[in-house]
Tab-separated table of C-alpha atoms in Angstrom:
chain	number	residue	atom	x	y	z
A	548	UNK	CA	99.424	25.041	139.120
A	549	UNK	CA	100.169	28.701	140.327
A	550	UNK	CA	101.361	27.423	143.339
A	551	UNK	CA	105.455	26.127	143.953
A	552	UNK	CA	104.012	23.138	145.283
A	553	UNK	CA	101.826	21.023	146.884
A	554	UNK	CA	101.896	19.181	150.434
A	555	UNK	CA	99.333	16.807	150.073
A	556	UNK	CA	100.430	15.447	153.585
A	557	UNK	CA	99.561	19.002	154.993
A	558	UNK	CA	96.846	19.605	152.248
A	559	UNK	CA	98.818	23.169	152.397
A	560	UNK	CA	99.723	25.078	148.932
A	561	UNK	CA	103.253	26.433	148.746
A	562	UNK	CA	104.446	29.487	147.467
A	563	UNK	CA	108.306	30.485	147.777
A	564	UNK	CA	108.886	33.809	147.127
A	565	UNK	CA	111.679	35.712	149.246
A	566	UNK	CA	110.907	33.035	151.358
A	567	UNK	CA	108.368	30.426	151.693
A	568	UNK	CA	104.889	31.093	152.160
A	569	UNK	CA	102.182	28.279	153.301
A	570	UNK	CA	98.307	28.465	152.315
A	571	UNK	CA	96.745	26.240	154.653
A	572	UNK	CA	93.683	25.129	151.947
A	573	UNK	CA	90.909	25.249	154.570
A	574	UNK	CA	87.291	25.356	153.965
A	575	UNK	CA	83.791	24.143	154.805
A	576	UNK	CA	80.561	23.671	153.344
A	577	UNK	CA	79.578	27.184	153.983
A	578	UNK	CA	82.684	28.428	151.608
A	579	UNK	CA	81.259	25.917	149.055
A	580	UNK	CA	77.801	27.423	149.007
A	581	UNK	CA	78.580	30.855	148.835
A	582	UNK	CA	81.024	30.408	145.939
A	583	UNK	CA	80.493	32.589	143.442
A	584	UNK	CA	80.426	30.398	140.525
A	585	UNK	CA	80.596	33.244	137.740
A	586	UNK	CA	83.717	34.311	139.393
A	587	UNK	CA	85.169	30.785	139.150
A	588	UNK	CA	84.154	30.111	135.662
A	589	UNK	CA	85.562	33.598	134.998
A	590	UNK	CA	88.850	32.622	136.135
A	591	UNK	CA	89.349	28.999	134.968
A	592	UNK	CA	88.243	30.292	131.737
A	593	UNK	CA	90.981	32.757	131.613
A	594	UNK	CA	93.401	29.497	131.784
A	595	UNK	CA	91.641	27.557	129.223
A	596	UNK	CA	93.694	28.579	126.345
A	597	UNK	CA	97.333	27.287	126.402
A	598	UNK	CA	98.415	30.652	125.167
A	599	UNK	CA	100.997	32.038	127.229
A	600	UNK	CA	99.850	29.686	130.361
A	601	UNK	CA	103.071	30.240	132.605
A	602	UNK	CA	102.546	33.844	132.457
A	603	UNK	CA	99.530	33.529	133.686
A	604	UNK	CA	100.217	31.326	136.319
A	605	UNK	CA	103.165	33.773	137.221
A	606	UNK	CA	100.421	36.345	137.410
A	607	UNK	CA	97.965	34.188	139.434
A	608	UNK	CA	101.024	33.513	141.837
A	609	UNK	CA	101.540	37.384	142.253
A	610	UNK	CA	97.989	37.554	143.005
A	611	UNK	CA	97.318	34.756	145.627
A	612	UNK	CA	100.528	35.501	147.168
A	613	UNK	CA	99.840	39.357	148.365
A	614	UNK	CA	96.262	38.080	149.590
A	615	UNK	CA	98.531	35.354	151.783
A	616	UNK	CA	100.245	38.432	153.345
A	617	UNK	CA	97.280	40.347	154.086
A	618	UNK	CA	95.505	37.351	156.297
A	619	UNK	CA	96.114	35.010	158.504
A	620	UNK	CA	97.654	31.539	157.495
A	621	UNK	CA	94.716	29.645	158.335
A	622	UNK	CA	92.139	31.703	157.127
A	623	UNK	CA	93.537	33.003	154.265
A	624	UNK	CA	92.123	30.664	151.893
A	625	UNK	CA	88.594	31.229	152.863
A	626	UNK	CA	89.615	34.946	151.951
A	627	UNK	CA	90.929	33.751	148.412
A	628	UNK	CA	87.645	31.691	147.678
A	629	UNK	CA	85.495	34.790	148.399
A	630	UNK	CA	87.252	36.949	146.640
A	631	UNK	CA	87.064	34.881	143.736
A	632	UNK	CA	86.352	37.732	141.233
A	633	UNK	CA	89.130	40.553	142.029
A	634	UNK	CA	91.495	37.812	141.682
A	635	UNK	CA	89.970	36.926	137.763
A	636	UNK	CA	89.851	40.667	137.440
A	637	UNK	CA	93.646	40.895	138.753
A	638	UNK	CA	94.745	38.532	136.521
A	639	UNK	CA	92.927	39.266	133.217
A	640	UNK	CA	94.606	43.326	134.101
A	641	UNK	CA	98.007	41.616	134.095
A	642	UNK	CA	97.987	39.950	131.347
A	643	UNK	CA	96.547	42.395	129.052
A	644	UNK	CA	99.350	44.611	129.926
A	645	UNK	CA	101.871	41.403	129.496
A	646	UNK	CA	100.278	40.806	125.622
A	647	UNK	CA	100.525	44.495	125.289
A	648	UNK	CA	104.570	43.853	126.107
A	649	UNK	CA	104.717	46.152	128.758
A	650	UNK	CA	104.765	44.801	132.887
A	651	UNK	CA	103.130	46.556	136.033
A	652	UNK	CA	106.554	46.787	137.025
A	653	UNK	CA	107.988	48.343	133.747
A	654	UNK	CA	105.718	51.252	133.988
A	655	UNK	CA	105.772	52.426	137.366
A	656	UNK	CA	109.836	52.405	136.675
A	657	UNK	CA	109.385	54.086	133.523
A	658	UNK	CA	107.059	56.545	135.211
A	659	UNK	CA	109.586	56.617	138.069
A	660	UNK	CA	112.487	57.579	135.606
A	661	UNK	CA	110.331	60.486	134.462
A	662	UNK	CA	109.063	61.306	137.847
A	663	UNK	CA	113.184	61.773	138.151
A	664	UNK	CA	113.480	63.844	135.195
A	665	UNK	CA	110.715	66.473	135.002
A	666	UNK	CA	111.555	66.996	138.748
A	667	UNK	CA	115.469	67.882	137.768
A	668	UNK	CA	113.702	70.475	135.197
A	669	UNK	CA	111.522	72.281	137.352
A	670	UNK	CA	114.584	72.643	139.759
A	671	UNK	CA	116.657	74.017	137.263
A	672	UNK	CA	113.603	76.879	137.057
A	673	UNK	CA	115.254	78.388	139.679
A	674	UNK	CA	118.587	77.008	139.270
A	675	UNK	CA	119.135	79.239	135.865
A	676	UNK	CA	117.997	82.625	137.907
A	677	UNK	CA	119.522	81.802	141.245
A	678	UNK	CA	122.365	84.890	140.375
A	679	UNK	CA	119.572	87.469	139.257
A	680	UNK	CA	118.109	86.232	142.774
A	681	UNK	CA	121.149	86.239	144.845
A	682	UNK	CA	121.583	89.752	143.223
A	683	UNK	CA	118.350	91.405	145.118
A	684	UNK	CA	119.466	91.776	148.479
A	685	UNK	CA	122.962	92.625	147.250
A	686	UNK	CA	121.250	95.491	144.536
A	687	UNK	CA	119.276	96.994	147.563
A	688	UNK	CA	121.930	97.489	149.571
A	689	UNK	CA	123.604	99.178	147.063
A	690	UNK	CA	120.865	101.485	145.865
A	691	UNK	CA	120.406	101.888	149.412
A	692	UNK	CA	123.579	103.179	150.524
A	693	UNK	CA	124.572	104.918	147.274
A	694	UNK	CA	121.784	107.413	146.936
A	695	UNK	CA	122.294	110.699	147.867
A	696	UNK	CA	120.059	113.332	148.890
A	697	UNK	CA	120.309	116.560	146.108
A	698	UNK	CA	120.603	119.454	147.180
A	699	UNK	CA	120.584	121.116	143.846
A	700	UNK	CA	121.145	120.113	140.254
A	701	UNK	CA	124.395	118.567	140.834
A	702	UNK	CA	126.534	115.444	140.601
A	703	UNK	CA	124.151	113.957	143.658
A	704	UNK	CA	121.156	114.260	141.241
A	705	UNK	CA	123.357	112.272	138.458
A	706	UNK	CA	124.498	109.884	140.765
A	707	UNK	CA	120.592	108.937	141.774
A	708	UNK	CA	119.732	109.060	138.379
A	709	UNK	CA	122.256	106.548	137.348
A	710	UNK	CA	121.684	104.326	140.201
A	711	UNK	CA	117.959	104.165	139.700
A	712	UNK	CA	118.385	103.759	136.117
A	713	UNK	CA	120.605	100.521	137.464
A	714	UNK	CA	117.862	99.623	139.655
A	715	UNK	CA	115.143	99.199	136.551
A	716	UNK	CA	117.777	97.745	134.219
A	717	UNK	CA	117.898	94.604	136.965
A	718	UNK	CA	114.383	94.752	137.883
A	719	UNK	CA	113.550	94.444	133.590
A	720	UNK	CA	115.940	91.613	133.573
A	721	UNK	CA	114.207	90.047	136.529
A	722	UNK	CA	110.791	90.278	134.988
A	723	UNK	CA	111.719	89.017	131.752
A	724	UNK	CA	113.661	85.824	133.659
A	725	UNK	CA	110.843	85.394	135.343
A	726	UNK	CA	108.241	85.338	132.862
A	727	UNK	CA	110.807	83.285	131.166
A	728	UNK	CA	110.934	80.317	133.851
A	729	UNK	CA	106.641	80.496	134.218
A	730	UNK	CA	106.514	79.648	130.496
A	731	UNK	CA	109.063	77.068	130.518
A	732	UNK	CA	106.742	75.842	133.807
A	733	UNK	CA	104.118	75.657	131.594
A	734	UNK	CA	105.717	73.548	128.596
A	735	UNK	CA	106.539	71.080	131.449
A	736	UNK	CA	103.229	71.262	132.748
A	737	UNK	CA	101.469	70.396	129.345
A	738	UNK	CA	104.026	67.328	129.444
A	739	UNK	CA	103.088	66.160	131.819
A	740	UNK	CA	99.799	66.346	131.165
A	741	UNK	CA	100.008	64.804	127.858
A	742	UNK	CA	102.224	61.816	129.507
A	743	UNK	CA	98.915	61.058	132.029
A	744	UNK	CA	96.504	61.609	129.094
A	745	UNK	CA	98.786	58.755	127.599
A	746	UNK	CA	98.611	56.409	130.356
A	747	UNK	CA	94.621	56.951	131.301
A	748	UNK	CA	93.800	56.001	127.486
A	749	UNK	CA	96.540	53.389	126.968
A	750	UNK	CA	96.169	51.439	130.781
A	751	UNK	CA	93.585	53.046	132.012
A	752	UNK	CA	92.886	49.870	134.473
A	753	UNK	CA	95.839	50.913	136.361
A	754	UNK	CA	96.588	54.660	135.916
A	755	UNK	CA	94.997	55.703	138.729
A	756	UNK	CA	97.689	54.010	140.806
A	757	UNK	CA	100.169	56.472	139.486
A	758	UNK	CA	97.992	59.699	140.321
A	759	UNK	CA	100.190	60.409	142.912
A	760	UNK	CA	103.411	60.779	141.144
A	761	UNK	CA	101.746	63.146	138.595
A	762	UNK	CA	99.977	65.424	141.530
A	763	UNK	CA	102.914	65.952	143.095
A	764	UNK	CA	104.988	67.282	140.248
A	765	UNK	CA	101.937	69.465	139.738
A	766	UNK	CA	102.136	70.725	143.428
A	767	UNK	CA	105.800	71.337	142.811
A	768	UNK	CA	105.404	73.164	139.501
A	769	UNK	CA	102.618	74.975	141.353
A	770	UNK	CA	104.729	76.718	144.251
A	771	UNK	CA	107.784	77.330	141.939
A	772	UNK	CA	104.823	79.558	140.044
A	773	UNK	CA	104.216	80.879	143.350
A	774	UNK	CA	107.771	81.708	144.595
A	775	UNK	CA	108.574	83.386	141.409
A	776	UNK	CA	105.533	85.357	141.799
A	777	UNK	CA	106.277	86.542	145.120
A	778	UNK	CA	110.038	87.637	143.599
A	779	UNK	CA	108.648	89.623	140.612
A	780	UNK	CA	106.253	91.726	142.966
A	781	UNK	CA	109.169	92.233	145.641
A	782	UNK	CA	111.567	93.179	142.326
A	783	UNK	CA	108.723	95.645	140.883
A	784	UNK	CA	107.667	97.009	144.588
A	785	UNK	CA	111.426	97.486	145.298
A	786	UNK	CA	111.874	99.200	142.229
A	787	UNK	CA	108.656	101.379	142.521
A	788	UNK	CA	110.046	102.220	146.447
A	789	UNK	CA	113.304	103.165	145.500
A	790	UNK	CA	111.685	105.940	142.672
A	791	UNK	CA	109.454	107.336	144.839
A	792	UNK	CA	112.033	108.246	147.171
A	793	UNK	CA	114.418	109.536	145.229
């Protein structure tokens, strides 16, 4: 019944999807005797309520069809009858998620969609304090080639003074950018970690196929921390250099 059809003539199930797909239905009496039974009265029973019985089917088609593409034609059926079990398993997952309205599909794009979104805000981390970062090597230079070395208490001494007092002015607004962008970091962070908190308790059968998605954002919010890090100590070092020399 999952199946698009059957060839008797062939004795060969057929699925069409993007194409058509043939399941030779091939088996002997050692199949037979190692069926697990359990397995089979698992699935059938899963079909024994006319509840919803096309979806099911659908699912059972989604099933048998990606075990077709990972065998051979004419052994792929032996596969199918052995692996009895994952397949009741695959389709009592499917459609507890279809009863609970959502769809495989609809959450990885959902996740996908925020995937999108929380990686547009980390970027903009840096984004917002790109000028105060393009201003660093532009502020050394100047610091650089305006101070002037006193001789006495004179307009040279002002002139450092006022330039160093420059100096710390940007480096305080760097810091408190900075410390700024790690806390918004960490609100997107917690997000995120509320959002896979969400889907382990909700689906947890599948949320461990969408690990990835949330481990990279945390490796991304991760070296952000990092590269801010490494432009507060060069701000405060810089800073600290230019006093001590002057």
């Amino acid at each position: 019944k999952a199946a698009s059809m059957l060839d008797t003539t062939k004795s060969e199930l057929v699925f069409v999807k993007d194409g058509k797909i043939t399941l030779p239905v091939n088996f002997d009496a050692k199949d037979v005797a190692a069926l697990d039974m359990a397995a089979a009265d698992r699935l059938l029973g899963q079909f024994a309520d006319e509840l919803h019985h096309d979806q099911k089917c659908a699912i059972l088609f989604e099933a048998l069809t990606d075990l077709c593409g990972k065998h051979r034609a004419d052994s792929a059926f032996r596969f199918i009858l052995r692996d009895l079990d994952a397949i009741a398993g695959t389709v009592a997952d499917g459609y507890r998620l279809f009863a609970s309205s959502f769809s495989y599909s609809k959450i990885k794009s959902e996740l996908e969609d925020a995937r999108i979104d929380y990686t547009q805000k980390i970027h903009k981390t840096i984004v917002d304090i790109q000028n105060q970062l393009l201003g660093i090597p532009v502020a050394t230079i100047i610091v650089a080639s305006q101070m002037k070395a006193p001789t006495t208490c004179g307009p040279e001494l002002l002139v450092n003074l006022a330039v160093l007092t420059g100096a710390w002015i940007f480096v305080l607004l760097l810091v408190v950018a900075i410390i700024n962008q790690w806390l918004t970091l960490k609100v997107i962070k917690d997000e995120i970690d509320q959002q896979q908190t969400a889907l382990r308790r909700d689906f947890a059968k599948v949320s461990a196929d969408f690990v990835g998605i949330f481990s990279k954002l945390k490796d991304r919010i991760w070296w952000h921390h990092f590269g801010l890090g490494i432009v507060l100590v060069v701000g405060i070092v810089g800073g600290g250099v230019a006093t001590y020399f002057n």
